[in-house]
mmCIF file of C-alpha atoms in Angstrom:
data_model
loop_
_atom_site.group_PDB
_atom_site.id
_atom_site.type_symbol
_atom_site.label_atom_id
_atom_site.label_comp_id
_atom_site.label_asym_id
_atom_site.label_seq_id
_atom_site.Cartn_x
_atom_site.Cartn_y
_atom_site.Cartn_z
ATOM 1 C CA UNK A 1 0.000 0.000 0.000
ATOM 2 C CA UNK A 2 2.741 2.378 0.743
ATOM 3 C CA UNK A 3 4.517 1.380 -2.468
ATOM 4 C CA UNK A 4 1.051 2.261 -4.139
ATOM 5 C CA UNK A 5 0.799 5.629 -2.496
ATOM 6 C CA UNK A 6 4.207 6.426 -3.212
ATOM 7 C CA UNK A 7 3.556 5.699 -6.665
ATOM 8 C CA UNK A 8 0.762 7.553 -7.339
ATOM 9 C CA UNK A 9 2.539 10.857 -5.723
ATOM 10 C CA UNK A 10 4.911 11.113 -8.048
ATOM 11 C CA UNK A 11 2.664 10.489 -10.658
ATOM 12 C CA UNK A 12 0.719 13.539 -9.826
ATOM 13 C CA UNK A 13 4.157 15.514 -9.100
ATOM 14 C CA UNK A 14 5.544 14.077 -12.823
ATOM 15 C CA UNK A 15 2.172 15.137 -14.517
ATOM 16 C CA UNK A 16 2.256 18.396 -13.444
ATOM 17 C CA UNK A 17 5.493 19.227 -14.260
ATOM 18 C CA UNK A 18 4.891 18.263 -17.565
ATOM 19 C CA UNK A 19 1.890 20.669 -17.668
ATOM 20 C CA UNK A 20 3.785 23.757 -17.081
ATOM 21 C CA UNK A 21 3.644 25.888 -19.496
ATOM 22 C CA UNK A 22 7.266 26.672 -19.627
ATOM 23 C CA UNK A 23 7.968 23.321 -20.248
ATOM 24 C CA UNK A 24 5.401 22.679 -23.163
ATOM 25 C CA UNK A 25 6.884 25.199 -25.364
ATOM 26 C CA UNK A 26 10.517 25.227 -25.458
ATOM 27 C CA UNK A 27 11.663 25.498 -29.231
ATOM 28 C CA UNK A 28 14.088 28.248 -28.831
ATOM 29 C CA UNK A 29 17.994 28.337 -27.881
ATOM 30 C CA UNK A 30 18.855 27.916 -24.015
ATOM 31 C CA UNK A 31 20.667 30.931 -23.339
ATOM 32 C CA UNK A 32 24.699 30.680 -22.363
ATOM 33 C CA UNK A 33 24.467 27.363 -24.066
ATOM 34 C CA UNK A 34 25.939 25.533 -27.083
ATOM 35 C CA UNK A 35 23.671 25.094 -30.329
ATOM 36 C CA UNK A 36 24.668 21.037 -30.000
ATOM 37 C CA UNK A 37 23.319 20.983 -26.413
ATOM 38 C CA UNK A 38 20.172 22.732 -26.986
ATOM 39 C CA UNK A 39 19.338 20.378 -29.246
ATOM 40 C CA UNK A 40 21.104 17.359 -27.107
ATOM 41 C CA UNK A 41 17.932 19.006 -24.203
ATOM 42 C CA UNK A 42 15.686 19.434 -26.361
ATOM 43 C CA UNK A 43 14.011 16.051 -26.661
ATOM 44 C CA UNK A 44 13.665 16.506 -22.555
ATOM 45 C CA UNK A 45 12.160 20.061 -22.714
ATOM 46 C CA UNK A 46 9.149 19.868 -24.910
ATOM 47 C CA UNK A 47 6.330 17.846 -23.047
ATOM 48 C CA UNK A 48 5.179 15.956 -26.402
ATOM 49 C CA UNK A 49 8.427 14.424 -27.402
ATOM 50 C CA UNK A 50 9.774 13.615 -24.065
ATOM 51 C CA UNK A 51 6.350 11.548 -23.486
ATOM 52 C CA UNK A 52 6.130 10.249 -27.101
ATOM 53 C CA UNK A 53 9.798 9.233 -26.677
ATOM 54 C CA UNK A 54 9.225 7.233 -22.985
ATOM 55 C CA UNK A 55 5.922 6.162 -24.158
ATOM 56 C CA UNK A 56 8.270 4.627 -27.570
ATOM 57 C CA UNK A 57 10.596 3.509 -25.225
ATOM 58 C CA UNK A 58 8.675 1.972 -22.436
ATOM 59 C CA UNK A 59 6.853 0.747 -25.563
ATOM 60 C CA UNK A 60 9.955 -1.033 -27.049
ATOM 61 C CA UNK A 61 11.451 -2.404 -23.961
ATOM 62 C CA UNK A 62 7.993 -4.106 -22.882
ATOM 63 C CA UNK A 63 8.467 -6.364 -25.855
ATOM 64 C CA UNK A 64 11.706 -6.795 -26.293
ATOM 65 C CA UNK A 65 12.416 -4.832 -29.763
ATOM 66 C CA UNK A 66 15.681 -3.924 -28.919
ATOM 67 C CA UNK A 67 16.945 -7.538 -30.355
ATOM 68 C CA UNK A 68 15.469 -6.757 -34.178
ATOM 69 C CA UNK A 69 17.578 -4.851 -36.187
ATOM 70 C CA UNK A 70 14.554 -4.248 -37.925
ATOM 71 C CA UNK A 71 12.755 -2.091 -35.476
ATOM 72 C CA UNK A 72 16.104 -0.256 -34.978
ATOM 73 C CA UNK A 73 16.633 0.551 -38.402
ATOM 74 C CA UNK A 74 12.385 2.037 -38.470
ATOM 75 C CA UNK A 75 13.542 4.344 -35.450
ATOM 76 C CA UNK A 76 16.761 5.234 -37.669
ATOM 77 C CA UNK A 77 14.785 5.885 -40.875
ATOM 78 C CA UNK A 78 11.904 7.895 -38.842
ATOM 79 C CA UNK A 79 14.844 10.291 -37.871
ATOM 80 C CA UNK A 80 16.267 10.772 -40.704
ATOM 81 C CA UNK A 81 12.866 11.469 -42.699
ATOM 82 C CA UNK A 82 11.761 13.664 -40.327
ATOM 83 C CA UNK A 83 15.347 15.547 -40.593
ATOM 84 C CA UNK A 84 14.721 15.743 -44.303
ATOM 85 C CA UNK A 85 11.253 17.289 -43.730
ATOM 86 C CA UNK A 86 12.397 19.457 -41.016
ATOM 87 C CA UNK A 87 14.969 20.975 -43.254
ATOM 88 C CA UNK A 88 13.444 21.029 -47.343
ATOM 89 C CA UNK A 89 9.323 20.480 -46.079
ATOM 90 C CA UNK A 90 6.508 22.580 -45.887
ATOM 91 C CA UNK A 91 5.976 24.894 -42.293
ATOM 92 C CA UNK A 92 2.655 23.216 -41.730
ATOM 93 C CA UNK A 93 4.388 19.766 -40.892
ATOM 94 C CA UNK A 94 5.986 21.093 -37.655
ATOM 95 C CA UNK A 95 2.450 21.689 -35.892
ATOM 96 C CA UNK A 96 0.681 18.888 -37.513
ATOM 97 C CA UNK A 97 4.023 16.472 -35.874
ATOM 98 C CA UNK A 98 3.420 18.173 -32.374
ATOM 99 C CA UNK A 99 -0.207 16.932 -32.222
ATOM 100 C CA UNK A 100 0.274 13.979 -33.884
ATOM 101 C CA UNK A 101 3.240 13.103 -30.961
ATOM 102 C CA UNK A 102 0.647 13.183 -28.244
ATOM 103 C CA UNK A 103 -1.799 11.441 -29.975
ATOM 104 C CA UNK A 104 1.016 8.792 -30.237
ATOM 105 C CA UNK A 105 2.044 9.233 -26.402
ATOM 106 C CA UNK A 106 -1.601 8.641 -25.564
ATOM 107 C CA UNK A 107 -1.790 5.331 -27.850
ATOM 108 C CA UNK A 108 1.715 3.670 -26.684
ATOM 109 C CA UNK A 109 1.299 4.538 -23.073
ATOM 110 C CA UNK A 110 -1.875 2.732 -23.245
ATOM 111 C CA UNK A 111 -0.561 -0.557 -24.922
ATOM 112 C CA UNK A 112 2.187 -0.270 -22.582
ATOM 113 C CA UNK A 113 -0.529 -0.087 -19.290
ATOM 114 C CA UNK A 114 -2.652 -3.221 -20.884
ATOM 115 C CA UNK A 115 0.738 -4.585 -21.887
ATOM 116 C CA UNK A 116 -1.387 -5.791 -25.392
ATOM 117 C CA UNK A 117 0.004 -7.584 -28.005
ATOM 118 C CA UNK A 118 0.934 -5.882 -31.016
ATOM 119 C CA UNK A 119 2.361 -7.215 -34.619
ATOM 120 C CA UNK A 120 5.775 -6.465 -35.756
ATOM 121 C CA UNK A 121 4.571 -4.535 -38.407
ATOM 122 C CA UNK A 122 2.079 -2.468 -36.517
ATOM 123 C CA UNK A 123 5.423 -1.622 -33.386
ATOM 124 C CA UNK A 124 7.785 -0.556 -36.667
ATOM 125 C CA UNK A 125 5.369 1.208 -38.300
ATOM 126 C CA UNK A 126 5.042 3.440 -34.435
ATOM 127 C CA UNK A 127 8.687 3.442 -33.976
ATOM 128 C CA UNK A 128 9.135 5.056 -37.714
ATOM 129 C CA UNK A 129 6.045 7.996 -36.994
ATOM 130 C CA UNK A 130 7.091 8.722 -33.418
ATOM 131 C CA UNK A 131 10.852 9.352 -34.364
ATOM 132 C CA UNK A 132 9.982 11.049 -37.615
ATOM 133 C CA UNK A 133 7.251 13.248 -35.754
ATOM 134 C CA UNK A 134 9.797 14.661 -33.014
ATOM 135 C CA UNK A 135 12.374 15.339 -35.582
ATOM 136 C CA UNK A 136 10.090 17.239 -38.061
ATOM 137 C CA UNK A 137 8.745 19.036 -34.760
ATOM 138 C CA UNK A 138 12.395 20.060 -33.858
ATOM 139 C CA UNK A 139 12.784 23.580 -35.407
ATOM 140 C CA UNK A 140 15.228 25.742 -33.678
ATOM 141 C CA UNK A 141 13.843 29.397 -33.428
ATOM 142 C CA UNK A 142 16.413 32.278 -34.194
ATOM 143 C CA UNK A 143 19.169 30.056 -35.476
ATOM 144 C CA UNK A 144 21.873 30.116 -38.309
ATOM 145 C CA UNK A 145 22.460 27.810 -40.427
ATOM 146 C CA UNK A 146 25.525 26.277 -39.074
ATOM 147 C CA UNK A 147 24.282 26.287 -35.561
ATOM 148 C CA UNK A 148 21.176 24.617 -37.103
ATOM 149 C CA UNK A 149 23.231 21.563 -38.279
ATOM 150 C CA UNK A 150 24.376 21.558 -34.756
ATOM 151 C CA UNK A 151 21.270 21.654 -33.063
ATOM 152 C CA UNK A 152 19.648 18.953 -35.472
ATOM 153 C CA UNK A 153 22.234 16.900 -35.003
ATOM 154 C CA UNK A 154 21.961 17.224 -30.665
ATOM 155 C CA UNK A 155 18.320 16.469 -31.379
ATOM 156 C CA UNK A 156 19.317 13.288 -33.085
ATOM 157 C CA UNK A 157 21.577 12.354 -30.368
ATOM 158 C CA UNK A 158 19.338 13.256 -27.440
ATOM 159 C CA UNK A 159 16.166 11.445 -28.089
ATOM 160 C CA UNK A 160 18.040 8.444 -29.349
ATOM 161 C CA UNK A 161 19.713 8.343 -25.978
ATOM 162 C CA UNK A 162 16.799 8.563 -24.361
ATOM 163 C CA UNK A 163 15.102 5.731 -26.218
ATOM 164 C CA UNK A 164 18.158 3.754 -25.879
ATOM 165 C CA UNK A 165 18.709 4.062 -22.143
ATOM 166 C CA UNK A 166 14.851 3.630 -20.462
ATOM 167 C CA UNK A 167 14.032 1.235 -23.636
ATOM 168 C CA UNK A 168 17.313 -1.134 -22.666
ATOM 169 C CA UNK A 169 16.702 -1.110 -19.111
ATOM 170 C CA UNK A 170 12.764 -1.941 -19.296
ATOM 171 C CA UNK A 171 13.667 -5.064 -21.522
ATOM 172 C CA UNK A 172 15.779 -6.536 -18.942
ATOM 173 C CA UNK A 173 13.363 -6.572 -16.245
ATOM 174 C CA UNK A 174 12.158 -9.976 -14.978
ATOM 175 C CA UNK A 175 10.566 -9.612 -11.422
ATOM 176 C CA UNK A 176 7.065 -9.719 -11.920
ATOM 177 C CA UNK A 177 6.244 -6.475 -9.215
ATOM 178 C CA UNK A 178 8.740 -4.737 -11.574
ATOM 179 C CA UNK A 179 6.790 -5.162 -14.817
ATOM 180 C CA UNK A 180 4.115 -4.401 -13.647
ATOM 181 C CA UNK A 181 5.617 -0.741 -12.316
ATOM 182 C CA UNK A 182 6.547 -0.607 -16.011
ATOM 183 C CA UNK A 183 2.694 -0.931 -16.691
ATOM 184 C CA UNK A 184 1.898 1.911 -14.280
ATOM 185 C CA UNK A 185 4.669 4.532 -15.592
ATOM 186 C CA UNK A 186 2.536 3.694 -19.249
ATOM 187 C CA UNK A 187 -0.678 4.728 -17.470
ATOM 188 C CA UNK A 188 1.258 8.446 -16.504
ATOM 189 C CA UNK A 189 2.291 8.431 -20.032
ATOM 190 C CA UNK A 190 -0.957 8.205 -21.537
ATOM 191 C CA UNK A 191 -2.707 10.497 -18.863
ATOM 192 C CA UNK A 192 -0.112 13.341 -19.005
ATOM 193 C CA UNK A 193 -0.714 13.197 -22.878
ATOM 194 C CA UNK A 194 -4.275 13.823 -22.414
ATOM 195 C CA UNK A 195 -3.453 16.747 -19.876
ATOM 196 C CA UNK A 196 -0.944 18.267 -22.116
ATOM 197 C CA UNK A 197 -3.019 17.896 -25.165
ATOM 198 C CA UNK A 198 -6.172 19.283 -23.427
ATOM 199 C CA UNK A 199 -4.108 22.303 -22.383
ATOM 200 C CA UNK A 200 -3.318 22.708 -25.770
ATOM 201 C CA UNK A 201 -6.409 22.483 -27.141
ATOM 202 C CA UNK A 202 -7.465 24.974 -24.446
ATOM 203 C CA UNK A 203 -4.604 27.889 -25.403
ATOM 204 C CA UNK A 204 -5.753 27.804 -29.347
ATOM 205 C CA UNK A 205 -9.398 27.718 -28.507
#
């Protein structure tokens, strides 16, 4: 029970952060720091990629997709499409990627909390969109071009370390109280999306 209460604290605490409005809308340059390591951050400062990314991660770990090459190579090709679009496409995909990423936080944090079965092609297919979507949703405001490359490139780096690192360490649980706390962190994914996107929805309204 304690374990339970505990748990749902820092739920609430972790939701809430990610509500603030401060850290919903971070797409500019971090003051005092390097173009590389505002993009390395970035990944953790905009509320829709860091929960599509642990929802993508969580996602991955739960069933072991680290193993495929396969999958790898979708989350390698979704970056470097969505680089491509960031760079040479049209404005419009940017805001369309930023909704799109919660819808996908919403959907992977919920097969993560029902831990449901999924076909191969269905978990590359969300591996591909989700990396794509926070690339083309990684414009740097009030950039040149060379710090650009820089910051595109940190972006790269930083949400594939982040995948990496929560997705390798969920696939090696085995206790069965541990999985299931794997389960729970889904259900905070999916209801932080919900939050965040309502806000959203709320501000353009």
């Amino acid at each position: 029970m304690k374990l339970a209460a505990s748990a749902s604290r820092l739920g609430a605490v972790t939701v809430s952060l990610l509500t603030l409005p401060g850290v919903a809308l971070a797409h500019g340059a971090i003051p005092g720091m390097g173009a590389f390591y505002t993009g390395l951050l970035h990944p953790l400062r905009v509320a829709g990629h860091l929960l599509a990314l642990t929802g993508l991660a969580l996602f991955m770990g739960q069933r072991r997709l680290f193993v495929s090459r396969h999958t790898l190579l979708a989350f390698m090709g979704g970056l470097l499409s969505g680089l491509s679009v960031l760079l040479y496409g049209p404005a419009w995909v940017g805001p369309l990627a930023e909704k799109a990423l919660l819808l996908m936080a919403l959907g992977l944090g919920l097969a993560v909390a029902t831990a449901h079965a999924t076909p191969l092609r269905v978990n590359r297919w969300a591996i591909f969109l989700v990396a794509f979507a926070v690339i083309a949703d990684s414009g740097q405001d009030g950039m040149a071009s060379q710090q650009l490359f820089l910051a595109n490139a940190g972006v790269v780096c930083g949400a594939t370390m982040l995948v990496a690192n929560i997705g390798s360490l969920v696939q090696w649980i085995r206790p069965a109280w541990a999985l299931v706390g794997v389960r729970v962190v889904g259900s905070w994914v999916a209801a932080a999306a919900l939050m965040v996107g309502a806000l959203m929805f709320r501000a353009s309204a």
